[in-house]
Amino acid sequence: MEKNKLRLIILTALIAAICVIGSMIKVPVGMITTAALDSAPAFISAVFLPPVFAGAAGAFGHIATGLTSGFPLGVFHVLIAIEMFVIVAVFAWLHRKEYHFLKWVFAIVANGIISPLPFYFLISPAFYIGALPSLFIATVINVAIAAVVMPVLKTVIHRVGVNA
């Protein structure tokens, strides 16, 4: 295996492991028990991982959150993991294209408002409306953590001379 690809796989696994740790820190808001700090590390990984790898870390992070919550939504957690993959990958792509304001707006709107939208139709409108506040608050917390850490991490990577 090529050294650079192995490096990317190892970094992705490390970020996924940090997402698992974040999945154990639940955001105690509302009725949804799967709101946690699992996506912040995946968003942060946009600094040094390509979009597909960052997205994979985000998807694994959500599966860990579902697992540590007892999978209250059952098989729907696979749908949420796919959504997290897409959201984090697009966020990382926006970061690489230097759309610095747009990436934050996208992360909050996509993860906090749009991603639970399928449950409006799959479960009920009441579930969507009930889930929205807790997911939105958890998303804002995750994005705020990433917004604080990313510039610092980018500076450290630049000073150390690591190829990101």
CSV table of N, CA and C in Angstrom, one decimal:
chain,number,residue,atom,x,y,z
A,1,MET,N,0.8,-1.2,0.0
A,1,MET,CA,0.0,0.0,0.0
A,1,MET,C,0.9,1.2,0.0
A,2,GLU,N,0.5,2.2,-0.8
A,2,GLU,CA,1.2,3.4,-0.9
A,2,GLU,C,1.3,4.1,0.5
A,3,LYS,N,2.4,4.7,0.8
A,3,LYS,CA,2.6,5.4,2.1
A,3,LYS,C,1.6,6.5,2.4
A,4,ASN,N,1.3,7.3,1.4
A,4,ASN,CA,0.4,8.4,1.6
A,4,ASN,C,-1.0,7.9,1.9
A,5,LYS,N,-1.4,6.9,1.1
A,5,LYS,CA,-2.8,6.3,1.4
A,5,LYS,C,-2.9,5.7,2.7
A,6,LEU,N,-1.8,5.0,3.2
A,6,LEU,CA,-1.8,4.4,4.5
A,6,LEU,C,-1.9,5.5,5.6
A,7,ARG,N,-1.2,6.6,5.3
A,7,ARG,CA,-1.3,7.8,6.2
A,7,ARG,C,-2.7,8.3,6.3
A,8,LEU,N,-3.4,8.4,5.2
A,8,LEU,CA,-4.8,8.9,5.2
A,8,LEU,C,-5.7,7.9,5.9
A,9,ILE,N,-5.5,6.7,5.7
A,9,ILE,CA,-6.4,5.7,6.4
A,9,ILE,C,-6.1,5.7,7.9
A,10,ILE,N,-4.9,5.8,8.3
A,10,ILE,CA,-4.6,5.9,9.8
A,10,ILE,C,-5.2,7.2,10.4
A,11,LEU,N,-5.0,8.3,9.7
A,11,LEU,CA,-5.6,9.6,10.2
A,11,LEU,C,-7.1,9.5,10.3
A,12,THR,N,-7.7,8.9,9.3
A,12,THR,CA,-9.2,8.7,9.3
A,12,THR,C,-9.6,7.9,10.5
A,13,ALA,N,-8.9,6.8,10.7
A,13,ALA,CA,-9.2,5.9,11.9
A,13,ALA,C,-9.0,6.7,13.2
A,14,LEU,N,-8.0,7.5,13.3
A,14,LEU,CA,-7.8,8.3,14.5
A,14,LEU,C,-8.9,9.3,14.7
A,15,ILE,N,-9.3,10.0,13.7
A,15,ILE,CA,-10.4,10.9,13.8
A,15,ILE,C,-11.7,10.2,14.1
A,16,ALA,N,-11.9,9.0,13.5
A,16,ALA,CA,-13.1,8.3,13.8
A,16,ALA,C,-13.1,7.9,15.3
A,17,ALA,N,-11.9,7.5,15.8
A,17,ALA,CA,-11.8,7.2,17.2
A,17,ALA,C,-12.1,8.4,18.1
A,18,ILE,N,-11.7,9.5,17.7
A,18,ILE,CA,-12.0,10.7,18.5
A,18,ILE,C,-13.5,11.0,18.4
A,19,CYS,N,-14.1,10.8,17.2
A,19,CYS,CA,-15.6,10.9,17.1
A,19,CYS,C,-16.3,10.0,18.0
A,20,VAL,N,-15.8,8.8,18.2
A,20,VAL,CA,-16.4,7.8,19.2
A,20,VAL,C,-16.3,8.4,20.6
A,21,ILE,N,-15.2,9.0,21.0
A,21,ILE,CA,-15.1,9.6,22.3
A,21,ILE,C,-16.1,10.7,22.4
A,22,GLY,N,-16.2,11.5,21.3
A,22,GLY,CA,-17.2,12.6,21.3
A,22,GLY,C,-18.7,12.1,21.4
A,23,SER,N,-18.9,10.9,20.8
A,23,SER,CA,-20.2,10.3,20.9
A,23,SER,C,-20.7,10.0,22.3
A,24,MET,N,-19.7,9.9,23.2
A,24,MET,CA,-20.1,9.5,24.6
A,24,MET,C,-20.4,10.8,25.4
A,25,ILE,N,-20.2,12.0,24.8
A,25,ILE,CA,-20.5,13.2,25.4
A,25,ILE,C,-21.9,13.7,24.8
A,26,LYS,N,-22.9,13.4,25.5
A,26,LYS,CA,-24.3,13.7,25.0
A,26,LYS,C,-24.6,15.1,25.3
A,27,VAL,N,-25.4,15.7,24.4
A,27,VAL,CA,-26.0,17.1,24.6
A,27,VAL,C,-27.4,16.9,25.2
A,28,PRO,N,-27.5,17.2,26.4
A,28,PRO,CA,-28.8,16.9,27.1
A,28,PRO,C,-29.9,17.9,26.8
A,29,VAL,N,-30.4,17.8,25.6
A,29,VAL,CA,-31.5,18.7,25.2
A,29,VAL,C,-32.6,17.9,24.5
A,30,GLY,N,-33.8,18.1,24.9
A,30,GLY,CA,-35.0,17.6,24.2
A,30,GLY,C,-35.1,16.1,24.3
A,31,MET,N,-35.9,15.5,23.4
A,31,MET,CA,-36.2,14.1,23.4
A,31,MET,C,-35.2,13.2,22.7
A,32,ILE,N,-34.3,13.7,21.9
A,32,ILE,CA,-33.4,12.9,21.1
A,32,ILE,C,-32.2,12.6,22.0
A,33,THR,N,-31.9,11.4,22.1
A,33,THR,CA,-30.8,11.0,23.0
A,33,THR,C,-29.5,10.8,22.2
A,34,THR,N,-29.5,11.0,20.9
A,34,THR,CA,-28.3,10.8,20.1
A,34,THR,C,-27.6,12.1,19.7
A,35,ALA,N,-28.1,13.2,20.3
A,35,ALA,CA,-27.3,14.4,20.1
A,35,ALA,C,-26.1,14.4,20.9
A,36,ALA,N,-24.9,14.5,20.3
A,36,ALA,CA,-23.6,14.3,21.0
A,36,ALA,C,-22.6,15.2,20.3
A,37,LEU,N,-21.4,15.1,20.8
A,37,LEU,CA,-20.3,15.9,20.3
A,37,LEU,C,-19.4,15.0,19.3
A,38,ASP,N,-20.1,14.3,18.5
A,38,ASP,CA,-19.4,13.3,17.6
A,38,ASP,C,-19.0,13.9,16.3
A,39,SER,N,-19.6,15.0,15.8
A,39,SER,CA,-19.3,15.6,14.5
A,39,SER,C,-18.2,16.6,14.6
A,40,ALA,N,-17.9,17.2,15.7
A,40,ALA,CA,-16.8,18.2,15.8
A,40,ALA,C,-15.5,17.7,15.3
A,41,PRO,N,-15.0,16.5,15.7
A,41,PRO,CA,-13.7,16.0,15.2
A,41,PRO,C,-13.8,15.8,13.7
A,42,ALA,N,-14.9,15.4,13.2
A,42,ALA,CA,-15.0,15.1,11.7
A,42,ALA,C,-14.9,16.5,11.0
A,43,PHE,N,-15.6,17.5,11.5
A,43,PHE,CA,-15.5,18.8,10.9
A,43,PHE,C,-14.0,19.3,10.9
A,44,ILE,N,-13.4,19.1,12.1
A,44,ILE,CA,-12.0,19.6,12.3
A,44,ILE,C,-11.1,18.9,11.3
A,45,SER,N,-11.3,17.6,11.0
A,45,SER,CA,-10.5,16.9,10.1
A,45,SER,C,-10.4,17.4,8.7
A,46,ALA,N,-11.3,18.4,8.4
A,46,ALA,CA,-11.3,19.0,7.0
A,46,ALA,C,-9.9,19.8,6.8
A,47,VAL,N,-9.3,20.1,7.9
A,47,VAL,CA,-8.0,20.8,7.8
A,47,VAL,C,-6.9,19.9,7.2
A,48,PHE,N,-6.9,18.6,7.4
A,48,PHE,CA,-5.9,17.8,6.9
A,48,PHE,C,-6.3,16.5,6.2
A,49,LEU,N,-7.6,16.2,6.1
A,49,LEU,CA,-8.1,15.0,5.4
A,49,LEU,C,-8.8,15.5,4.1
A,50,PRO,N,-8.7,14.7,3.1
A,50,PRO,CA,-9.6,14.9,1.9
A,50,PRO,C,-11.0,14.7,2.2
A,51,PRO,N,-11.9,15.3,1.5
A,51,PRO,CA,-13.4,15.3,1.8
A,51,PRO,C,-13.9,13.9,2.0
A,52,VAL,N,-13.5,12.9,1.2
A,52,VAL,CA,-14.1,11.6,1.3
A,52,VAL,C,-13.7,10.9,2.7
A,53,PHE,N,-12.4,11.1,3.1
A,53,PHE,CA,-11.9,10.5,4.3
A,53,PHE,C,-12.6,11.2,5.5
A,54,ALA,N,-12.7,12.6,5.4
A,54,ALA,CA,-13.4,13.3,6.5
A,54,ALA,C,-14.8,12.9,6.7
A,55,GLY,N,-15.5,12.7,5.5
A,55,GLY,CA,-16.9,12.2,5.5
A,55,GLY,C,-17.0,10.8,6.2
A,56,ALA,N,-16.0,9.9,5.8
A,56,ALA,CA,-16.0,8.6,6.4
A,56,ALA,C,-15.9,8.7,7.9
A,57,ALA,N,-15.0,9.5,8.4
A,57,ALA,CA,-14.9,9.7,9.9
A,57,ALA,C,-16.2,10.2,10.5
A,58,GLY,N,-16.9,11.1,9.8
A,58,GLY,CA,-18.2,11.6,10.3
A,58,GLY,C,-19.2,10.5,10.4
A,59,ALA,N,-19.3,9.6,9.4
A,59,ALA,CA,-20.2,8.5,9.3
A,59,ALA,C,-20.0,7.6,10.4
A,60,PHE,N,-18.7,7.2,10.6
A,60,PHE,CA,-18.4,6.3,11.7
A,60,PHE,C,-18.7,6.9,13.1
A,61,GLY,N,-18.5,8.2,13.2
A,61,GLY,CA,-18.8,8.9,14.4
A,61,GLY,C,-20.3,8.8,14.8
A,62,HIS,N,-21.1,9.0,13.7
A,62,HIS,CA,-22.5,8.9,14.0
A,62,HIS,C,-22.9,7.4,14.4
A,63,ILE,N,-22.4,6.4,13.8
A,63,ILE,CA,-22.7,5.1,14.1
A,63,ILE,C,-22.3,4.8,15.6
A,64,ALA,N,-21.2,5.4,16.0
A,64,ALA,CA,-20.8,5.2,17.4
A,64,ALA,C,-21.8,5.9,18.3
A,65,THR,N,-22.3,7.1,17.9
A,65,THR,CA,-23.3,7.8,18.8
A,65,THR,C,-24.6,6.9,18.9
A,66,GLY,N,-25.0,6.4,17.8
A,66,GLY,CA,-26.2,5.5,17.8
A,66,GLY,C,-25.9,4.3,18.7
A,67,LEU,N,-24.7,3.7,18.6
A,67,LEU,CA,-24.4,2.6,19.4
A,67,LEU,C,-24.4,2.9,20.9
A,68,THR,N,-23.8,4.0,21.3
A,68,THR,CA,-23.7,4.4,22.7
A,68,THR,C,-25.1,4.9,23.2
A,69,SER,N,-26.0,5.1,22.3
A,69,SER,CA,-27.4,5.5,22.8
A,69,SER,C,-28.4,4.3,22.7
A,70,GLY,N,-27.9,3.2,22.3
A,70,GLY,CA,-28.8,2.0,22.2
A,70,GLY,C,-29.6,2.0,20.9
A,71,PHE,N,-29.2,2.7,19.9
A,71,PHE,CA,-29.8,2.7,18.6
A,71,PHE,C,-31.4,2.9,18.7
A,72,PRO,N,-31.7,4.1,19.3
A,72,PRO,CA,-33.2,4.3,19.4
A,72,PRO,C,-33.9,4.5,18.1
A,73,LEU,N,-33.2,4.8,17.0
A,73,LEU,CA,-33.9,4.9,15.8
A,73,LEU,C,-33.7,3.7,14.9
A,74,GLY,N,-33.1,2.7,15.4
A,74,GLY,CA,-32.9,1.4,14.7
A,74,GLY,C,-32.1,1.6,13.4
A,75,VAL,N,-32.6,1.0,12.3
A,75,VAL,CA,-31.9,1.0,11.1
A,75,VAL,C,-31.8,2.4,10.5
A,76,PHE,N,-32.6,3.4,11.0
A,76,PHE,CA,-32.5,4.7,10.5
A,76,PHE,C,-31.1,5.4,10.7
A,77,HIS,N,-30.4,4.8,11.7
A,77,HIS,CA,-29.0,5.3,12.0
A,77,HIS,C,-28.1,5.2,10.7
A,78,VAL,N,-28.4,4.2,9.9
A,78,VAL,CA,-27.6,4.1,8.7
A,78,VAL,C,-27.8,5.2,7.8
A,79,LEU,N,-29.1,5.7,7.6
A,79,LEU,CA,-29.4,6.8,6.8
A,79,LEU,C,-28.7,8.1,7.4
A,80,ILE,N,-28.8,8.2,8.7
A,80,ILE,CA,-28.1,9.4,9.4
A,80,ILE,C,-26.6,9.3,9.1
A,81,ALA,N,-26.0,8.2,9.2
A,81,ALA,CA,-24.6,8.0,8.9
A,81,ALA,C,-24.2,8.4,7.5
A,82,ILE,N,-25.1,8.1,6.5
A,82,ILE,CA,-24.9,8.5,5.1
A,82,ILE,C,-25.0,10.0,5.0
A,83,GLU,N,-26.0,10.5,5.7
A,83,GLU,CA,-26.1,12.0,5.7
A,83,GLU,C,-24.9,12.7,6.3
A,84,MET,N,-24.4,12.1,7.4
A,84,MET,CA,-23.2,12.7,8.0
A,84,MET,C,-22.0,12.6,7.0
A,85,PHE,N,-21.9,11.5,6.3
A,85,PHE,CA,-20.8,11.4,5.3
A,85,PHE,C,-20.9,12.5,4.3
A,86,VAL,N,-22.0,12.7,3.8
A,86,VAL,CA,-22.2,13.8,2.7
A,86,VAL,C,-22.0,15.2,3.3
A,87,ILE,N,-22.5,15.4,4.5
A,87,ILE,CA,-22.4,16.8,5.1
A,87,ILE,C,-20.9,17.1,5.4
A,88,VAL,N,-20.2,16.2,6.0
A,88,VAL,CA,-18.8,16.4,6.4
A,88,VAL,C,-18.0,16.5,5.1
A,89,ALA,N,-18.2,15.6,4.1
A,89,ALA,CA,-17.5,15.7,2.9
A,89,ALA,C,-17.7,17.0,2.1
A,90,VAL,N,-18.9,17.5,2.1
A,90,VAL,CA,-19.1,18.8,1.4
A,90,VAL,C,-18.5,19.9,2.2
A,91,PHE,N,-18.6,19.8,3.6
A,91,PHE,CA,-17.9,20.8,4.4
A,91,PHE,C,-16.4,20.8,4.1
A,92,ALA,N,-15.8,19.7,4.0
A,92,ALA,CA,-14.4,19.6,3.8
A,92,ALA,C,-14.0,20.2,2.4
A,93,TRP,N,-14.9,19.9,1.4
A,93,TRP,CA,-14.7,20.4,0.1
A,93,TRP,C,-14.8,21.9,0.1
A,94,LEU,N,-15.8,22.5,0.8
A,94,LEU,CA,-15.9,23.9,0.9
A,94,LEU,C,-14.7,24.5,1.6
A,95,HIS,N,-14.2,23.8,2.6
A,95,HIS,CA,-13.0,24.3,3.3
A,95,HIS,C,-11.8,24.4,2.3
A,96,ARG,N,-11.6,23.3,1.5
A,96,ARG,CA,-10.5,23.3,0.6
A,96,ARG,C,-10.6,24.4,-0.5
A,97,LYS,N,-11.9,24.7,-0.9
A,97,LYS,CA,-12.1,25.7,-1.9
A,97,LYS,C,-12.1,27.1,-1.2
A,98,GLU,N,-11.9,27.2,0.1
A,98,GLU,CA,-11.7,28.4,0.8
A,98,GLU,C,-13.0,29.2,0.9
A,99,TYR,N,-14.2,28.5,1.0
A,99,TYR,CA,-15.4,29.2,1.2
A,99,TYR,C,-15.7,29.2,2.7
A,100,HIS,N,-14.9,30.0,3.4
A,100,HIS,CA,-14.8,29.9,4.9
A,100,HIS,C,-16.1,30.3,5.6
A,101,PHE,N,-16.9,31.2,5.1
A,101,PHE,CA,-18.1,31.6,5.7
A,101,PHE,C,-19.2,30.5,5.3
A,102,LEU,N,-19.3,30.2,4.1
A,102,LEU,CA,-20.3,29.3,3.5
A,102,LEU,C,-20.2,27.9,4.2
A,103,LYS,N,-19.0,27.4,4.5
A,103,LYS,CA,-18.9,26.1,5.1
A,103,LYS,C,-19.6,26.0,6.4
A,104,TRP,N,-19.5,27.1,7.2
A,104,TRP,CA,-20.1,27.1,8.5
A,104,TRP,C,-21.6,27.2,8.4
A,105,VAL,N,-22.1,28.0,7.5
A,105,VAL,CA,-23.6,28.1,7.3
A,105,VAL,C,-24.1,26.7,6.8
A,106,PHE,N,-23.4,26.2,5.8
A,106,PHE,CA,-23.8,24.8,5.3
A,106,PHE,C,-23.8,23.8,6.4
A,107,ALA,N,-22.8,23.7,7.2
A,107,ALA,CA,-22.8,22.7,8.3
A,107,ALA,C,-24.0,22.9,9.2
A,108,ILE,N,-24.3,24.1,9.6
A,108,ILE,CA,-25.4,24.3,10.6
A,108,ILE,C,-26.7,24.0,9.9
A,109,VAL,N,-26.9,24.5,8.7
A,109,VAL,CA,-28.2,24.3,8.0
A,109,VAL,C,-28.4,22.8,7.6
A,110,ALA,N,-27.4,22.2,7.0
A,110,ALA,CA,-27.5,20.8,6.6
A,110,ALA,C,-27.6,19.8,7.7
A,111,ASN,N,-26.8,20.0,8.8
A,111,ASN,CA,-26.8,19.1,9.9
A,111,ASN,C,-27.9,19.4,10.9
A,112,GLY,N,-28.2,20.6,11.1
A,112,GLY,CA,-29.2,21.0,12.1
A,112,GLY,C,-30.6,21.1,11.7
A,113,ILE,N,-30.8,21.3,10.4
A,113,ILE,CA,-32.2,21.5,9.9
A,113,ILE,C,-32.6,20.5,8.8
A,114,ILE,N,-31.7,20.3,7.8
A,114,ILE,CA,-32.1,19.5,6.6
A,114,ILE,C,-31.9,18.0,6.9
A,115,SER,N,-30.9,17.6,7.6
A,115,SER,CA,-30.6,16.1,7.8
A,115,SER,C,-31.8,15.4,8.5
A,116,PRO,N,-32.5,16.0,9.5
A,116,PRO,CA,-33.6,15.3,10.1
A,116,PRO,C,-34.9,15.3,9.2
A,117,LEU,N,-34.9,16.0,8.1
A,117,LEU,CA,-36.1,16.2,7.3
A,117,LEU,C,-36.7,14.8,6.8
A,118,PRO,N,-35.8,13.8,6.4
A,118,PRO,CA,-36.5,12.5,6.0
A,118,PRO,C,-37.4,11.9,7.1
A,119,PHE,N,-37.1,12.2,8.3
A,119,PHE,CA,-37.9,11.7,9.4
A,119,PHE,C,-39.3,12.3,9.5
A,120,TYR,N,-39.4,13.5,8.9
A,120,TYR,CA,-40.7,14.1,8.8
A,120,TYR,C,-41.7,13.2,8.0
A,121,PHE,N,-41.1,12.5,7.0
A,121,PHE,CA,-41.9,11.6,6.2
A,121,PHE,C,-41.9,10.1,6.7
A,122,LEU,N,-40.7,9.7,7.2
A,122,LEU,CA,-40.5,8.3,7.6
A,122,LEU,C,-41.2,8.0,9.0
A,123,ILE,N,-41.1,9.0,9.9
A,123,ILE,CA,-41.7,8.7,11.2
A,123,ILE,C,-43.0,9.6,11.4
A,124,SER,N,-42.8,10.9,11.5
A,124,SER,CA,-44.0,11.8,11.6
A,124,SER,C,-43.5,13.2,11.6
A,125,PRO,N,-44.4,14.1,11.2
A,125,PRO,CA,-44.1,15.6,11.3
A,125,PRO,C,-43.8,16.0,12.8
A,126,ALA,N,-44.5,15.4,13.7
A,126,ALA,CA,-44.3,15.7,15.1
A,126,ALA,C,-42.8,15.3,15.6
A,127,PHE,N,-42.4,14.2,15.1
A,127,PHE,CA,-41.0,13.7,15.4
A,127,PHE,C,-40.0,14.8,14.9
A,128,TYR,N,-40.1,15.2,13.7
A,128,TYR,CA,-39.2,16.2,13.1
A,128,TYR,C,-39.2,17.4,13.9
A,129,ILE,N,-40.4,18.0,14.2
A,129,ILE,CA,-40.5,19.2,14.9
A,129,ILE,C,-39.9,19.1,16.3
A,130,GLY,N,-40.2,17.9,16.9
A,130,GLY,CA,-39.6,17.7,18.3
A,130,GLY,C,-38.1,17.5,18.3
A,131,ALA,N,-37.6,16.9,17.2
A,131,ALA,CA,-36.1,16.6,17.2
A,131,ALA,C,-35.3,17.9,16.8
A,132,LEU,N,-36.0,18.8,16.0
A,132,LEU,CA,-35.2,19.9,15.5
A,132,LEU,C,-34.5,20.8,16.5
A,133,PRO,N,-35.1,21.2,17.6
A,133,PRO,CA,-34.3,22.0,18.6
A,133,PRO,C,-33.1,21.4,19.1
A,134,SER,N,-33.2,20.1,19.5
A,134,SER,CA,-32.0,19.4,20.1
A,134,SER,C,-30.9,19.2,19.1
A,135,LEU,N,-31.3,18.8,17.9
A,135,LEU,CA,-30.3,18.6,16.8
A,135,LEU,C,-29.6,19.9,16.4
A,136,PHE,N,-30.4,21.0,16.4
A,136,PHE,CA,-29.9,22.3,16.0
A,136,PHE,C,-28.9,22.8,17.1
A,137,ILE,N,-29.3,22.6,18.3
A,137,ILE,CA,-28.4,23.0,19.4
A,137,ILE,C,-27.1,22.2,19.4
A,138,ALA,N,-27.2,20.9,19.2
A,138,ALA,CA,-26.0,20.0,19.2
A,138,ALA,C,-25.1,20.4,18.0
A,139,THR,N,-25.8,20.7,16.9
A,139,THR,CA,-25.0,21.1,15.7
A,139,THR,C,-24.2,22.4,15.9
A,140,VAL,N,-24.9,23.4,16.5
A,140,VAL,CA,-24.2,24.6,16.8
A,140,VAL,C,-23.0,24.4,17.8
A,141,ILE,N,-23.2,23.6,18.8
A,141,ILE,CA,-22.1,23.3,19.7
A,141,ILE,C,-20.9,22.6,19.0
A,142,ASN,N,-21.2,21.6,18.1
A,142,ASN,CA,-20.2,20.9,17.4
A,142,ASN,C,-19.5,21.9,16.4
A,143,VAL,N,-20.2,22.7,15.7
A,143,VAL,CA,-19.6,23.7,14.8
A,143,VAL,C,-18.8,24.7,15.5
A,144,ALA,N,-19.3,25.2,16.7
A,144,ALA,CA,-18.5,26.1,17.5
A,144,ALA,C,-17.2,25.6,17.9
A,145,ILE,N,-17.2,24.3,18.4
A,145,ILE,CA,-15.9,23.7,18.8
A,145,ILE,C,-15.0,23.6,17.6
A,146,ALA,N,-15.5,23.2,16.4
A,146,ALA,CA,-14.7,23.1,15.2
A,146,ALA,C,-14.2,24.5,14.8
A,147,ALA,N,-15.0,25.5,14.9
A,147,ALA,CA,-14.6,26.9,14.5
A,147,ALA,C,-13.5,27.4,15.4
A,148,VAL,N,-13.4,27.0,16.7
A,148,VAL,CA,-12.4,27.4,17.6
A,148,VAL,C,-11.1,26.6,17.3
A,149,VAL,N,-11.2,25.3,17.1
A,149,VAL,CA,-10.0,24.4,17.0
A,149,VAL,C,-9.4,24.5,15.6
A,150,MET,N,-10.2,24.6,14.5
A,150,MET,CA,-9.6,24.6,13.2
A,150,MET,C,-8.5,25.6,12.9
A,151,PRO,N,-8.7,26.9,13.2
A,151,PRO,CA,-7.6,27.9,12.9
A,151,PRO,C,-6.3,27.5,13.7
A,152,VAL,N,-6.5,27.1,14.9
A,152,VAL,CA,-5.3,26.8,15.7
A,152,VAL,C,-4.6,25.6,15.1
A,153,LEU,N,-5.3,24.5,14.8
A,153,LEU,CA,-4.8,23.3,14.2
A,153,LEU,C,-4.1,23.7,12.8
A,154,LYS,N,-4.7,24.5,12.0
A,154,LYS,CA,-4.1,24.9,10.8
A,154,LYS,C,-2.8,25.6,11.0
A,155,THR,N,-2.7,26.5,12.0
A,155,THR,CA,-1.5,27.2,12.3
A,155,THR,C,-0.4,26.2,12.7
A,156,VAL,N,-0.8,25.3,13.6
A,156,VAL,CA,0.2,24.3,14.1
A,156,VAL,C,0.7,23.5,12.9
A,157,ILE,N,-0.2,23.0,12.1
A,157,ILE,CA,0.2,22.2,10.9
A,157,ILE,C,1.2,23.0,10.0
A,158,HIS,N,0.9,24.3,9.8
A,158,HIS,CA,1.7,25.1,9.0
A,158,HIS,C,3.1,25.3,9.6
A,159,ARG,N,3.1,25.6,10.9
A,159,ARG,CA,4.4,25.8,11.6
A,159,ARG,C,5.3,24.6,11.6
A,160,VAL,N,4.7,23.4,11.8
A,160,VAL,CA,5.4,22.2,11.9
A,160,VAL,C,5.9,21.8,10.5
A,161,GLY,N,5.1,22.2,9.5
A,161,GLY,CA,5.5,21.9,8.1
A,161,GLY,C,5.0,20.6,7.6
A,162,VAL,N,3.9,20.1,8.2
A,162,VAL,CA,3.2,18.9,7.8
A,162,VAL,C,2.4,19.2,6.5
A,163,ASN,N,2.5,18.3,5.5
A,163,ASN,CA,1.8,18.4,4.3
A,163,ASN,C,0.3,18.1,4.6
A,164,ALA,N,-0.6,19.1,4.5
A,164,ALA,CA,-2.0,18.8,4.8
A,164,ALA,C,-2.7,18.6,3.5
